[in-house]
Short mmCIF file of N, CA and C and ligand atoms in Angstrom, two decimals:
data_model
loop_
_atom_site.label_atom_id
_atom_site.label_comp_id
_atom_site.label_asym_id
_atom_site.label_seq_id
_atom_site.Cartn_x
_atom_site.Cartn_y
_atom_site.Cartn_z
N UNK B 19 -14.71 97.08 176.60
CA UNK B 19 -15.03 98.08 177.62
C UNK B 19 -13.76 98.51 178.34
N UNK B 20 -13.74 99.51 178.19
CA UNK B 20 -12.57 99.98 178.91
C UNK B 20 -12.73 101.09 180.40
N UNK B 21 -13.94 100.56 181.20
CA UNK B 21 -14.22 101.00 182.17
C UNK B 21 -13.50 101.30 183.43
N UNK B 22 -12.50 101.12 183.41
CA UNK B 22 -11.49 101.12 185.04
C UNK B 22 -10.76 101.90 184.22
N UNK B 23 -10.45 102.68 183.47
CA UNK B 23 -9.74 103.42 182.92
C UNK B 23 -9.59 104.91 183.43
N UNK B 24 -10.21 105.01 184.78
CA UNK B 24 -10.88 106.44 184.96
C UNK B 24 -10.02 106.93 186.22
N UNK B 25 -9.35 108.26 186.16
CA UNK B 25 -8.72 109.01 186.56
C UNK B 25 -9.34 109.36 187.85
N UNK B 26 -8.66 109.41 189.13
CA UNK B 26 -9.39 109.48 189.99
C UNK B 26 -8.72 111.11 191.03
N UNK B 27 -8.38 111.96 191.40
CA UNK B 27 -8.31 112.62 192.09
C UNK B 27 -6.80 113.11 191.40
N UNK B 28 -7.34 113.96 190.17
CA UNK B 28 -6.06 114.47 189.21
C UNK B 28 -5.36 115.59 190.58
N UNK B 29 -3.89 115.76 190.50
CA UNK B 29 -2.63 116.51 191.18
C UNK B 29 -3.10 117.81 190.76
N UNK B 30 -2.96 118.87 191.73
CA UNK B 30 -2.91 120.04 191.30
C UNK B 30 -4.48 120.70 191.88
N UNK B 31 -5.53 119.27 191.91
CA UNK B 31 -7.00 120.09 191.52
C UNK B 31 -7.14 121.12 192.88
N UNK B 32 -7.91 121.67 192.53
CA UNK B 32 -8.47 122.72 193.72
C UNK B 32 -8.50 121.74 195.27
N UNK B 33 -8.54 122.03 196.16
CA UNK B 33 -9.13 120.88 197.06
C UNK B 33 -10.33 121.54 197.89
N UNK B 34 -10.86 121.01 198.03
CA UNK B 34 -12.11 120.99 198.51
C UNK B 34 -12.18 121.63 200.06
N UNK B 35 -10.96 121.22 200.82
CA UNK B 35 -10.84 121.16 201.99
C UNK B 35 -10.91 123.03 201.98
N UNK B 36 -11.36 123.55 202.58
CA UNK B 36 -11.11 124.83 203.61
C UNK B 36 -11.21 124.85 204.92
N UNK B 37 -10.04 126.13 205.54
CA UNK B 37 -9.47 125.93 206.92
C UNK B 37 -10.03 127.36 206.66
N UNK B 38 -10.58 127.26 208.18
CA UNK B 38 -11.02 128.60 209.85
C UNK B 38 -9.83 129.54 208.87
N UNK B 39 -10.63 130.38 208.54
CA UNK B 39 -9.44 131.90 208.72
C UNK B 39 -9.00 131.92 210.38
N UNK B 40 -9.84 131.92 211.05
CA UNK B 40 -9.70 132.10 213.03
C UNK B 40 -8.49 131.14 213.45
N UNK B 41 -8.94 130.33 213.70
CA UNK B 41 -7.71 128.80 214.37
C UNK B 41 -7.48 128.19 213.24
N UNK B 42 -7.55 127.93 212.46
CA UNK B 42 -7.05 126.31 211.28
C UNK B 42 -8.22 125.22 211.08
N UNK B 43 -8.73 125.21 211.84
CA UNK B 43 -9.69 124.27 211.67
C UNK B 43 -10.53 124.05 210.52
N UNK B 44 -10.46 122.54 209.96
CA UNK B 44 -11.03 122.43 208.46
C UNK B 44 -12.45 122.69 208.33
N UNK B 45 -13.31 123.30 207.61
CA UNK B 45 -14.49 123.64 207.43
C UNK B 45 -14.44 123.01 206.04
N UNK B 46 -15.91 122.79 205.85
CA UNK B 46 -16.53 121.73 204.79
C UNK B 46 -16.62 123.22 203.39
N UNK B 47 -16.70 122.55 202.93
CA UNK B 47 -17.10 123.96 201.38
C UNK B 47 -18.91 124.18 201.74
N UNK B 48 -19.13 123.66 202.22
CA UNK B 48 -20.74 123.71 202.21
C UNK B 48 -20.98 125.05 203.31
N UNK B 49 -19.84 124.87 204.31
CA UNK B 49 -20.06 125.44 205.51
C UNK B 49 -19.75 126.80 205.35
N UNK B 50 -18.79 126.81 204.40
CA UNK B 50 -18.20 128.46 204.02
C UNK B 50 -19.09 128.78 203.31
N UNK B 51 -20.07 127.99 202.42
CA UNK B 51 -20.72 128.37 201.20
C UNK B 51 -21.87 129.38 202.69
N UNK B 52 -22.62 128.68 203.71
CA UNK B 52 -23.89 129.21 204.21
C UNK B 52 -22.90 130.19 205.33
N UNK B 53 -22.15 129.87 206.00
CA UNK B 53 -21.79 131.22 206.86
C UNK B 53 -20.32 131.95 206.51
N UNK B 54 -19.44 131.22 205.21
CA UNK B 54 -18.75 132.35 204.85
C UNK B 54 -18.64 133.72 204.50
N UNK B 55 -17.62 133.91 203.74
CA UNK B 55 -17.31 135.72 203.12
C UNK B 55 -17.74 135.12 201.58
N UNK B 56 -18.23 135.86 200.24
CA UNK B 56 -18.31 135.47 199.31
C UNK B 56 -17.09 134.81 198.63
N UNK B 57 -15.76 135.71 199.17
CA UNK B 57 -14.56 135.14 198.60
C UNK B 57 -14.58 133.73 198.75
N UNK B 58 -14.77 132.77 199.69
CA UNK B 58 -14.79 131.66 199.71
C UNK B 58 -13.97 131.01 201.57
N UNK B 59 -13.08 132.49 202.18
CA UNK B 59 -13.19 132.68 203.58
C UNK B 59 -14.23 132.39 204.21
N UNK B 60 -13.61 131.91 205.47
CA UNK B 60 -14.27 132.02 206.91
C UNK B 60 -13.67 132.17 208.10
N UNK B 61 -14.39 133.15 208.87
CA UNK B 61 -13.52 133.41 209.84
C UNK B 61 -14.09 133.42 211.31
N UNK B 62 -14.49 131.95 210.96
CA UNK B 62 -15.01 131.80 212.58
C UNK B 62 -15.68 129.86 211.90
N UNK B 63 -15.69 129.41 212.46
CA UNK B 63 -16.02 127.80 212.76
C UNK B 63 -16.67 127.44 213.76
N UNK B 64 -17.40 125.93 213.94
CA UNK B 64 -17.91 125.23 215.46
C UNK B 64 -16.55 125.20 216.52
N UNK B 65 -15.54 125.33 215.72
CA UNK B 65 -14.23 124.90 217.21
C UNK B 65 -14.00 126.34 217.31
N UNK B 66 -14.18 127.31 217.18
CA UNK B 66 -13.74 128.44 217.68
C UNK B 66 -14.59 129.43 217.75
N UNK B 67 -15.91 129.31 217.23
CA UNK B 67 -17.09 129.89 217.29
C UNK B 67 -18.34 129.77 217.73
N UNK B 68 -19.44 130.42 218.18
CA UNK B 68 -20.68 129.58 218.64
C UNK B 68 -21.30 129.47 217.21
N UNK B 69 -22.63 129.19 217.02
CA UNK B 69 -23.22 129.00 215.97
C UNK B 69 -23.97 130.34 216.21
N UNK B 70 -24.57 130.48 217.14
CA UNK B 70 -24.95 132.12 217.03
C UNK B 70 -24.43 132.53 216.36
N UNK B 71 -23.38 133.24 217.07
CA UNK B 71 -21.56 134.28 216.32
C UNK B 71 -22.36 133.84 214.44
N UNK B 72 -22.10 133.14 214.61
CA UNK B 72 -21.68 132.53 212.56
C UNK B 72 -23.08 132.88 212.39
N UNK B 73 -24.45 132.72 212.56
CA UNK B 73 -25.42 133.15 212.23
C UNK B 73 -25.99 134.38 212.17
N UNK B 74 -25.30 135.24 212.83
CA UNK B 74 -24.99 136.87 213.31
C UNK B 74 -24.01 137.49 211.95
N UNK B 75 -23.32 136.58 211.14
CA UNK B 75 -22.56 137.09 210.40
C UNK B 75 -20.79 137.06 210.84
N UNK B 76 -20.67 136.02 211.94
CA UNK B 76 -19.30 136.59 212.56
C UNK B 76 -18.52 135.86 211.74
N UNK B 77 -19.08 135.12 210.62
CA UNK B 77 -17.86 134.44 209.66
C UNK B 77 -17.29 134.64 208.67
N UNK B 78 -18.22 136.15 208.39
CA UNK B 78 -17.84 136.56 207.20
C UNK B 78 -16.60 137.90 206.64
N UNK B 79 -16.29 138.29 208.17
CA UNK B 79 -15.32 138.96 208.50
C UNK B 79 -14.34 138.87 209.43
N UNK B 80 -13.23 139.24 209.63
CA UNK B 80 -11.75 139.09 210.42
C UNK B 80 -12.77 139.48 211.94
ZN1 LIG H 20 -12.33 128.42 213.68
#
């Protein structure tokens, strides 16, 4: 068995992490997925946004 053989977080990959188009602040991929832009932007977050705003659409544009 050659089970521990397994590659764990290959260099280069995409990362997962996305940052606030607005302030920097890291947003989850899940979070851009429900109040982002389709591109994969967001431009508004909980630290710089209300949740209203983002439910109104304020994340999906500058
Ligand atoms: Zn933000």
């Amino acid at each position: 068995m050659d089970s521990l053989h397994i590659q764990k977080g290959a260099a280069g990959q995409h990362s997962h992490e996305r940052t606030c188009e607005n302030c920097g602040e890291y947003v989850t991929k899940q979070f851009v997925r429900v109040f982002g832009a389709n591109d994969g932007s967001v431009y508004g977050c909980m630290n710089c946004s209300t949740g209203r705003d983002l439910r109104d659409g304020g994340g999906k544009q500058p």
